[in-house]
PDB file of C-alpha atoms in Angstrom:
ATOM      1  CA  MET A   2     117.976  94.782  54.819  1.00 43.00           C
ATOM      2  CA  ASN A   3     116.525  94.952  58.202  1.00 44.00           C
ATOM      3  CA  ARG A   4     117.495  98.287  60.306  1.00 44.00           C
ATOM      4  CA  ALA A   5     118.368  97.573  64.117  1.00 44.00           C
ATOM      5  CA  GLN A   6     115.929  99.213  66.144  1.00 46.00           C
ATOM      6  CA  PRO A   7     117.285 102.528  67.637  1.00 45.00           C
ATOM      7  CA  SER A   8     116.331 101.612  71.113  1.00 48.00           C
ATOM      8  CA  ARG A   9     118.753  98.430  70.655  1.00 53.00           C
ATOM      9  CA  THR A  10     121.378 100.349  69.640  1.00 54.00           C
ATOM     10  CA  ALA A  11     124.797 100.933  71.965  1.00 50.00           C
ATOM     11  CA  PRO A  12     124.176 105.102  72.513  1.00 50.00           C
ATOM     12  CA  GLY A  13     120.026 104.563  72.487  1.00 49.00           C
ATOM     13  CA  ILE A  14     120.524 102.016  75.567  1.00 48.00           C
ATOM     14  CA  LEU A  15     123.394 104.344  77.056  1.00 47.00           C
ATOM     15  CA  SER A  16     120.841 107.425  76.626  1.00 51.00           C
ATOM     16  CA  GLY A  17     118.337 105.497  78.215  1.00 50.00           C
ATOM     17  CA  TRP A  18     120.501 104.484  81.289  1.00 46.00           C
ATOM     18  CA  LEU A  19     121.591 107.990  81.303  1.00 49.00           C
ATOM     19  CA  SER A  20     118.297 109.144  81.614  1.00 56.00           C
ATOM     20  CA  LEU A  21     117.008 106.972  84.433  1.00 61.00           C
ATOM     21  CA  PRO A  22     118.269 108.971  87.333  1.00 65.00           C
ATOM     22  CA  ALA A  23     116.259 112.024  86.398  1.00 69.00           C
ATOM     23  CA  ARG A  24     112.987 109.822  85.768  1.00 69.00           C
ATOM     24  CA  LEU A  25     113.614 108.573  89.357  1.00 73.00           C
ATOM     25  CA  VAL A  26     114.137 111.987  90.523  1.00 75.00           C
ATOM     26  CA  ARG A  27     110.564 112.709  88.911  1.00 79.00           C
ATOM     27  CA  ALA A  28     109.084 109.978  90.431  1.00 82.00           C
ATOM     28  CA  GLY A  29     110.145 110.576  93.691  1.00 83.00           C
ATOM     29  CA  LEU A  30     109.784 114.697  93.612  1.00 86.00           C
ATOM     30  CA  PHE A  31     107.771 114.647  96.389  1.00 88.00           C
ATOM     31  CA  GLY A  32     109.890 112.844  98.896  1.00 87.00           C
ATOM     32  CA  ALA A  33     112.804 114.584  97.504  1.00 87.00           C
ATOM     33  CA  LEU A  34     111.680 118.042  98.087  1.00 91.00           C
ATOM     34  CA  LEU A  35     110.553 116.662 101.515  1.00 91.00           C
ATOM     35  CA  LEU A  36     114.242 115.438 102.313  1.00 89.00           C
ATOM     36  CA  LEU A  37     115.658 118.457 100.566  1.00 91.00           C
ATOM     37  CA  ALA A  38     113.851 120.684 103.263  1.00 93.00           C
ATOM     38  CA  ILE A  39     114.684 118.581 106.208  1.00 92.00           C
ATOM     39  CA  VAL A  40     117.942 118.303 105.922  1.00 91.00           C
ATOM     40  CA  LEU A  41     118.232 122.638 105.098  1.00 93.00           C
ATOM     41  CA  THR A  42     116.036 123.568 107.609  1.00 93.00           C
ATOM     42  CA  ALA A  43     117.950 121.831 109.944  1.00 90.00           C
ATOM     43  CA  ALA A  44     121.384 123.750 108.910  1.00 90.00           C
ATOM     44  CA  VAL A  45     119.886 127.395 109.120  1.00 93.00           C
ATOM     45  CA  TRP A  46     116.857 127.460 111.279  1.00 92.00           C
ATOM     46  CA  GLN A  47     116.850 129.430 114.533  1.00 90.00           C
ATOM     47  CA  PRO A  48     115.498 128.699 117.851  1.00 85.00           C
ATOM     48  CA  HIS A  49     113.875 132.490 118.412  1.00 88.00           C
ATOM     49  CA  TRP A  50     112.193 132.357 114.836  1.00 91.00           C
ATOM     50  CA  PRO A  51     108.856 133.167 115.266  1.00 92.00           C
ATOM     51  CA  LEU A  52     107.677 129.939 112.995  1.00 93.00           C
ATOM     52  CA  ALA A  53     108.815 126.484 114.580  1.00 92.00           C
ATOM     53  CA  ARG A  54     111.016 124.248 111.913  1.00 94.00           C
ATOM     54  CA  TYR A  55     108.563 121.559 112.347  1.00 93.00           C
ATOM     55  CA  ASP A  56     105.473 123.966 111.854  1.00 94.00           C
ATOM     56  CA  PHE A  57     107.496 124.966 108.859  1.00 95.00           C
ATOM     57  CA  LEU A  58     108.134 121.641 107.667  1.00 94.00           C
ATOM     58  CA  VAL A  59     104.072 120.811 107.674  1.00 93.00           C
ATOM     59  CA  LEU A  60     103.390 124.356 105.806  1.00 95.00           C
ATOM     60  CA  TYR A  61     106.147 123.329 103.244  1.00 95.00           C
ATOM     61  CA  ALA A  62     104.682 119.925 102.508  1.00 93.00           C
ATOM     62  CA  LEU A  63     101.163 121.529 102.097  1.00 92.00           C
ATOM     63  CA  ALA A  64     102.185 123.981  99.546  1.00 94.00           C
ATOM     64  CA  VAL A  65     104.256 121.129  97.701  1.00 92.00           C
ATOM     65  CA  GLN A  66     101.405 119.093  97.462  1.00 90.00           C
ATOM     66  CA  VAL A  67      99.424 122.016  96.299  1.00 91.00           C
ATOM     67  CA  GLY A  68     101.837 123.006  93.749  1.00 92.00           C
ATOM     68  CA  MET A  69     102.440 119.834  92.251  1.00 89.00           C
ATOM     69  CA  LEU A  70      98.584 119.599  91.462  1.00 89.00           C
ATOM     70  CA  ALA A  71      98.370 123.173  89.988  1.00 91.00           C
ATOM     71  CA  LEU A  72     101.158 122.221  88.001  1.00 89.00           C
ATOM     72  CA  ARG A  73      99.392 118.804  86.782  1.00 86.00           C
ATOM     73  CA  LEU A  74     103.043 117.016  88.138  1.00 83.00           C
ATOM     74  CA  GLU A  75     100.779 114.394  90.237  1.00 83.00           C
ATOM     75  CA  THR A  76      97.306 113.485  89.170  1.00 84.00           C
ATOM     76  CA  PRO A  77      94.287 113.307  91.516  1.00 85.00           C
ATOM     77  CA  ARG A  78      94.846 109.929  92.287  1.00 83.00           C
ATOM     78  CA  GLU A  79      98.159 109.840  93.274  1.00 83.00           C
ATOM     79  CA  ALA A  80      97.058 112.715  95.527  1.00 85.00           C
ATOM     80  CA  LEU A  81      93.962 110.049  96.797  1.00 85.00           C
ATOM     81  CA  VAL A  82      97.677 107.761  97.536  1.00 83.00           C
ATOM     82  CA  ILE A  83      99.458 110.302  99.664  1.00 83.00           C
ATOM     83  CA  VAL A  84      96.334 111.019 101.911  1.00 86.00           C
ATOM     84  CA  LEU A  85      95.785 107.209 102.894  1.00 85.00           C
ATOM     85  CA  PHE A  86      99.486 106.878 103.517  1.00 84.00           C
ATOM     86  CA  HIS A  87      99.257 110.730 105.546  1.00 86.00           C
ATOM     87  CA  LEU A  88      96.622 108.638 107.614  1.00 87.00           C
ATOM     88  CA  THR A  89      98.067 105.102 108.405  1.00 87.00           C
ATOM     89  CA  GLY A  90     101.576 106.619 108.421  1.00 86.00           C
ATOM     90  CA  THR A  91     100.816 109.545 111.513  1.00 88.00           C
ATOM     91  CA  ALA A  92      98.967 106.603 113.499  1.00 89.00           C
ATOM     92  CA  MET A  93     101.919 104.773 113.254  1.00 89.00           C
ATOM     93  CA  GLU A  94     104.055 107.337 114.527  1.00 88.00           C
ATOM     94  CA  TRP A  95     101.791 108.299 117.219  1.00 90.00           C
ATOM     95  CA  PHE A  96     102.006 104.388 118.544  1.00 89.00           C
ATOM     96  CA  LYS A  97     105.648 105.064 118.286  1.00 88.00           C
ATOM     97  CA  VAL A  98     106.447 107.735 119.682  1.00 88.00           C
ATOM     98  CA  SER A  99     103.924 106.984 122.685  1.00 89.00           C
ATOM     99  CA  ALA A 100     106.176 103.330 123.078  1.00 85.00           C
ATOM    100  CA  GLY A 101     109.282 105.545 122.909  1.00 84.00           C
ATOM    101  CA  SER A 102     110.489 104.139 119.919  1.00 83.00           C
ATOM    102  CA  TRP A 103     111.876 107.252 118.743  1.00 85.00           C
ATOM    103  CA  SER A 104     111.203 110.891 119.166  1.00 85.00           C
ATOM    104  CA  TYR A 105     111.134 114.308 117.511  1.00 88.00           C
ATOM    105  CA  PRO A 106     113.201 116.524 120.280  1.00 87.00           C
ATOM    106  CA  GLU A 107     112.089 120.141 118.735  1.00 86.00           C
ATOM    107  CA  ALA A 108     108.906 122.393 119.468  1.00 86.00           C
ATOM    108  CA  GLY A 109     106.043 122.516 117.377  1.00 87.00           C
ATOM    109  CA  THR A 110     102.326 123.830 117.115  1.00 90.00           C
ATOM    110  CA  LEU A 111     100.722 121.804 114.132  1.00 90.00           C
ATOM    111  CA  GLY A 112     100.993 117.904 115.971  1.00 84.00           C
ATOM    112  CA  ALA A 113      99.191 116.041 118.043  1.00 85.00           C
ATOM    113  CA  PHE A 114     100.278 113.454 121.136  1.00 86.00           C
ATOM    114  CA  GLY A 115     104.511 114.164 120.430  1.00 86.00           C
ATOM    115  CA  VAL A 116     104.118 113.659 116.581  1.00 88.00           C
ATOM    116  CA  PRO A 117     104.526 116.771 114.420  1.00 90.00           C
ATOM    117  CA  LEU A 118     102.521 116.550 111.160  1.00 89.00           C
ATOM    118  CA  PHE A 119     104.417 116.953 108.485  1.00 89.00           C
ATOM    119  CA  THR A 120     105.955 112.956 109.797  1.00 88.00           C
ATOM    120  CA  GLY A 121     103.107 111.505 107.980  1.00 88.00           C
ATOM    121  CA  PHE A 122     103.872 113.094 104.262  1.00 87.00           C
ATOM    122  CA  MET A 123     107.173 111.475 105.066  1.00 87.00           C
ATOM    123  CA  TYR A 124     105.101 107.955 104.752  1.00 86.00           C
ATOM    124  CA  ALA A 125     103.317 109.800 102.097  1.00 86.00           C
ATOM    125  CA  SER A 126     106.542 109.918  99.663  1.00 86.00           C
ATOM    126  CA  VAL A 127     106.365 106.207  99.954  1.00 86.00           C
ATOM    127  CA  GLY A 128     103.369 105.690  98.246  1.00 84.00           C
ATOM    128  CA  SER A 129     103.768 108.765  96.285  1.00 85.00           C
ATOM    129  CA  PHE A 130     107.270 107.516  94.455  1.00 86.00           C
ATOM    130  CA  ILE A 131     105.073 104.398  94.086  1.00 85.00           C
ATOM    131  CA  ALA A 132     102.342 105.988  92.165  1.00 85.00           C
ATOM    132  CA  ARG A 133     104.382 107.980  90.234  1.00 85.00           C
ATOM    133  CA  ALA A 134     106.805 105.117  89.082  1.00 85.00           C
ATOM    134  CA  LEU A 135     103.612 102.938  87.774  1.00 84.00           C
ATOM    135  CA  ARG A 136     102.623 106.053  85.396  1.00 83.00           C
ATOM    136  CA  LEU A 137     106.283 107.103  84.962  1.00 82.00           C
ATOM    137  CA  PHE A 138     107.800 103.626  83.997  1.00 83.00           C
ATOM    138  CA  ASP A 139     104.747 102.573  82.691  1.00 83.00           C
ATOM    139  CA  MET A 140     104.950  99.724  85.789  1.00 84.00           C
ATOM    140  CA  ARG A 141     103.108  96.809  85.254  1.00 86.00           C
ATOM    141  CA  ILE A 142     102.930  93.671  88.051  1.00 87.00           C
ATOM    142  CA  ALA A 143     102.218  90.064  87.026  1.00 86.00           C
ATOM    143  CA  PRO A 144     101.320  87.709  88.286  1.00 90.00           C
ATOM    144  CA  TYR A 145      99.894  89.243  91.259  1.00 89.00           C
ATOM    145  CA  PRO A 146      98.683  87.146  94.421  1.00 89.00           C
ATOM    146  CA  PRO A 147      94.887  87.038  95.136  1.00 89.00           C
ATOM    147  CA  HIS A 148      93.802  90.138  96.210  1.00 87.00           C
ATOM    148  CA  TRP A 149      93.133  88.814  99.706  1.00 90.00           C
ATOM    149  CA  ALA A 150      95.920  87.204 100.392  1.00 92.00           C
ATOM    150  CA  ALA A 151      98.159  90.304  99.418  1.00 92.00           C
ATOM    151  CA  PHE A 152      95.556  92.370 101.785  1.00 92.00           C
ATOM    152  CA  ALA A 153      95.983  89.571 104.388  1.00 94.00           C
ATOM    153  CA  LEU A 154      99.944  89.761 104.503  1.00 94.00           C
ATOM    154  CA  GLY A 155     100.018  93.595 104.386  1.00 92.00           C
ATOM    155  CA  GLY A 156      97.562  93.987 107.212  1.00 92.00           C
ATOM    156  CA  ALA A 157      99.646  91.145 109.359  1.00 95.00           C
ATOM    157  CA  ILE A 158     102.995  93.727 108.468  1.00 94.00           C
ATOM    158  CA  TYR A 159     100.954  96.427 109.655  1.00 92.00           C
ATOM    159  CA  VAL A 160      99.774  95.653 112.670  1.00 93.00           C
ATOM    160  CA  ASN A 161     103.122  93.463 113.718  1.00 93.00           C
ATOM    161  CA  PHE A 162     104.653  97.218 113.614  1.00 90.00           C
ATOM    162  CA  TRP A 163     102.141  97.902 116.362  1.00 89.00           C
ATOM    163  CA  ALA A 164     102.208  94.109 118.360  1.00 90.00           C
ATOM    164  CA  HIS A 165     106.035  93.281 118.736  1.00 88.00           C
ATOM    165  CA  HIS A 166     105.885  96.152 121.484  1.00 87.00           C
ATOM    166  CA  PHE A 167     103.694  93.064 123.529  1.00 90.00           C
ATOM    167  CA  VAL A 168     104.421  89.728 121.895  1.00 91.00           C
ATOM    168  CA  PRO A 169     106.825  88.131 120.431  1.00 91.00           C
ATOM    169  CA  ASP A 170     108.288  89.564 116.868  1.00 90.00           C
ATOM    170  CA  ALA A 171     107.005  88.174 113.559  1.00 93.00           C
ATOM    171  CA  ARG A 172     109.070  90.604 111.146  1.00 91.00           C
ATOM    172  CA  TRP A 173     111.237  87.341 109.751  1.00 93.00           C
ATOM    173  CA  ALA A 174     108.137  84.894 109.411  1.00 95.00           C
ATOM    174  CA  LEU A 175     106.623  88.214 107.700  1.00 95.00           C
ATOM    175  CA  MET A 176     109.895  88.686 105.364  1.00 94.00           C
ATOM    176  CA  ALA A 177     109.768  84.519 104.558  1.00 95.00           C
ATOM    177  CA  LEU A 178     105.620  84.729 103.859  1.00 95.00           C
ATOM    178  CA  THR A 179     106.926  88.015 101.393  1.00 94.00           C
ATOM    179  CA  LEU A 180     108.676  85.749  99.346  1.00 94.00           C
ATOM    180  CA  VAL A 181     106.306  82.714  98.977  1.00 93.00           C
ATOM    181  CA  LEU A 182     103.590  85.129  97.768  1.00 93.00           C
ATOM    182  CA  PHE A 183     105.395  87.931  95.586  1.00 92.00           C
ATOM    183  CA  TRP A 184     108.658  85.927  94.359  1.00 92.00           C
ATOM    184  CA  ARG A 185     106.844  85.167  90.956  1.00 91.00           C
ATOM    185  CA  ALA A 186     105.488  88.549  90.944  1.00 89.00           C
ATOM    186  CA  ARG A 187     107.470  90.534  87.936  1.00 88.00           C
ATOM    187  CA  VAL A 188     107.437  94.491  87.654  1.00 86.00           C
ATOM    188  CA  ARG A 189     107.841  95.064  84.095  1.00 85.00           C
ATOM    189  CA  MET A 190     108.966  98.498  83.396  1.00 80.00           C
ATOM    190  CA  THR A 191     110.365 101.014  80.283  1.00 75.00           C
ATOM    191  CA  LEU A 192     113.467 102.897  80.756  1.00 68.00           C
ATOM    192  CA  HIS A 193     115.389 102.348  77.765  1.00 65.00           C
ATOM    193  CA  ARG A 194     113.617  99.048  76.735  1.00 70.00           C
ATOM    194  CA  ARG A 195     110.572  97.165  78.463  1.00 73.00           C
ATOM    195  CA  VAL A 196     113.019  95.893  82.138  1.00 77.00           C
ATOM    196  CA  VAL A 197     111.424  92.921  84.427  1.00 83.00           C
ATOM    197  CA  VAL A 198     112.352  92.578  88.023  1.00 85.00           C
ATOM    198  CA  ARG A 199     111.073  90.583  90.603  1.00 87.00           C
ATOM    199  CA  LEU A 200     109.177  92.183  93.061  1.00 88.00           C
ATOM    200  CA  PRO A 201     110.894  91.272  96.217  1.00 91.00           C
ATOM    201  CA  VAL A 202     114.278  92.403  94.612  1.00 89.00           C
ATOM    202  CA  ALA A 203     112.743  95.824  93.815  1.00 87.00           C
ATOM    203  CA  ALA A 204     111.501  96.341  97.090  1.00 88.00           C
ATOM    204  CA  LEU A 205     115.258  95.573  98.940  1.00 89.00           C
ATOM    205  CA  ALA A 206     116.524  98.062  96.006  1.00 86.00           C
ATOM    206  CA  ALA A 207     113.525 100.776  97.261  1.00 86.00           C
ATOM    207  CA  ALA A 208     114.173  99.839 101.264  1.00 87.00           C
ATOM    208  CA  LEU A 209     118.006 100.457 100.729  1.00 85.00           C
ATOM    209  CA  LEU A 210     117.016 103.856  99.197  1.00 83.00           C
ATOM    210  CA  LEU A 211     115.009 104.776 101.829  1.00 85.00           C
ATOM    211  CA  TRP A 212     116.897 103.954 104.963  1.00 84.00           C
ATOM    212  CA  GLY A 213     119.661 105.715 103.263  1.00 83.00           C
ATOM    213  CA  ALA A 214     117.105 108.956 103.559  1.00 82.00           C
ATOM    214  CA  GLU A 215     116.071 107.995 107.254  1.00 82.00           C
ATOM    215  CA  ASN A 216     119.941 108.242 108.447  1.00 82.00           C
ATOM    216  CA  ALA A 217     119.681 111.836 106.668  1.00 82.00           C
ATOM    217  CA  GLY A 218     116.979 112.739 108.923  1.00 80.00           C
ATOM    218  CA  THR A 219     118.777 111.840 111.868  1.00 81.00           C
ATOM    219  CA  LEU A 220     122.023 112.967 111.105  1.00 81.00           C
ATOM    220  CA  SER A 221     120.123 116.717 110.644  1.00 80.00           C
ATOM    221  CA  GLY A 222     118.384 116.240 114.241  1.00 79.00           C
ATOM    222  CA  THR A 223     114.860 116.032 112.756  1.00 83.00           C
ATOM    223  CA  TRP A 224     113.880 112.938 115.019  1.00 82.00           C
ATOM    224  CA  ALA A 225     115.962 110.672 116.997  1.00 80.00           C
ATOM    225  CA  TYR A 226     115.619 106.523 117.660  1.00 81.00           C
ATOM    226  CA  ALA A 227     116.056 105.575 121.501  1.00 74.00           C
ATOM    227  CA  GLY A 228     119.550 105.374 122.728  1.00 70.00           C
ATOM    228  CA  GLN A 229     121.171 106.291 119.188  1.00 71.00           C
ATOM    229  CA  ASP A 230     123.579 109.095 118.850  1.00 71.00           C
ATOM    230  CA  ARG A 231     123.008 112.013 116.412  1.00 65.00           C
ATOM    231  CA  TRP A 232     125.841 111.024 114.402  1.00 66.00           C
ATOM    232  CA  ASP A 233     125.226 106.825 114.269  1.00 71.00           C
ATOM    233  CA  LEU A 234     123.982 105.086 111.766  1.00 73.00           C
ATOM    234  CA  VAL A 235     120.170 104.250 111.718  1.00 76.00           C
ATOM    235  CA  ALA A 236     120.191 100.292 112.658  1.00 74.00           C
ATOM    236  CA  VAL A 237     120.314  97.850 110.011  1.00 78.00           C
ATOM    237  CA  SER A 238     117.485  96.197 111.568  1.00 77.00           C
ATOM    238  CA  LYS A 239     115.247  99.345 110.397  1.00 81.00           C
ATOM    239  CA  PHE A 240     116.403  98.223 106.697  1.00 82.00           C
ATOM    240  CA  GLY A 241     114.491  95.145 107.317  1.00 87.00           C
ATOM    241  CA  SER A 242     111.268  96.986 108.292  1.00 87.00           C
ATOM    242  CA  TRP A 243     110.931  99.761 105.015  1.00 88.00           C
ATOM    243  CA  TYR A 244     111.221  96.466 103.357  1.00 91.00           C
ATOM    244  CA  LEU A 245     108.253  95.144 105.287  1.00 92.00           C
ATOM    245  CA  LEU A 246     106.608  98.704 105.107  1.00 90.00           C
ATOM    246  CA  LEU A 247     106.948  98.288 100.924  1.00 89.00           C
ATOM    247  CA  TYR A 248     104.241  95.568 101.281  1.00 91.00           C
ATOM    248  CA  VAL A 249     101.983  97.977 103.113  1.00 90.00           C
ATOM    249  CA  ALA A 250     102.614  99.997 100.561  1.00 87.00           C
ATOM    250  CA  TRP A 251     102.221  98.224  97.374  1.00 87.00           C
ATOM    251  CA  VAL A 252      98.982  96.438  99.219  1.00 88.00           C
ATOM    252  CA  THR A 253      98.016 100.532  99.753  1.00 86.00           C
ATOM    253  CA  VAL A 254      98.392 101.651  96.021  1.00 86.00           C
ATOM    254  CA  THR A 255      96.483  99.136  94.609  1.00 85.00           C
ATOM    255  CA  ILE A 256      93.226  99.807  96.608  1.00 82.00           C
ATOM    256  CA  VAL A 257      93.551 102.998  93.774  1.00 81.00           C
ATOM    257  CA  TYR A 258      96.029 101.460  90.901  1.00 79.00           C
ATOM    258  CA  ARG A 259      94.168  97.915  90.500  1.00 80.00           C
ATOM    259  CA  ASP A 260      94.803  98.248  86.970  1.00 75.00           C
ATOM    260  CA  ARG A 261      98.208  97.875  87.200  1.00 76.00           C
ATOM    261  CA  ILE A 262      98.056  94.382  88.641  1.00 76.00           C
ATOM    262  CA  HIS A 263      97.448  91.328  86.636  1.00 74.00           C
ATOM    263  CA  ARG A 264      96.778  87.803  88.011  1.00 67.00           C
ATOM    264  CA  GLU A 265      98.508  86.145  84.848  1.00 68.00           C
ATOM    265  CA  GLY A 266     101.730  86.558  83.739  1.00 59.00           C
TER     266      GLY A 266
END
């Protein structure tokens, strides 16, 4: 008599899905710890304390990074992804703040051009999540488009975040190109069993989570969009921005994780 595989039984499937939130937290541990610190410090920090809250967040993010590496919760490759994202994210922050897109209302020493240095870690947490999810969920992406095409699209999206202040915004055309280029790409991951999802669908789900996290940041008063009251929800258009930024993230991660993407299905 053939025995059913344990992972295919109802209890096995249920336990697999119940373990999913914990594994998602593990994948997004760096971002979750940073968001938690942003929210909690906003609630308790006092202006007369000797250390500015923004400076504390910089030191806190560095300490979390060192701790995760020391405890082997993060691999050197994942740390390299964080460095790459910190650089590209900080550069974008400098430009966006100078252009008046958003601002950081509190004082701080560890920063430049009106941008506290912890903001680069916020972008880095996106790359960290993707890199750690690749490992923790044993992800494979196939069929992946030609590398030159993926890098060209990622570069065009990144440039558009800057250029739309001077020329017509190309985000809708870029969104269409993400579907043209990546619709066939499928993310294969292990939950309770092997699960397959199209990459644009995974990007939409991740963008929704990031939009929610961004609302937590604005509600805490850590940053403020131009013309937005603290208690207003972040504009839905920012959801589209996060969706596009995730393709820049995918492309950046593939610089380090080429072994996880395959041209053939």
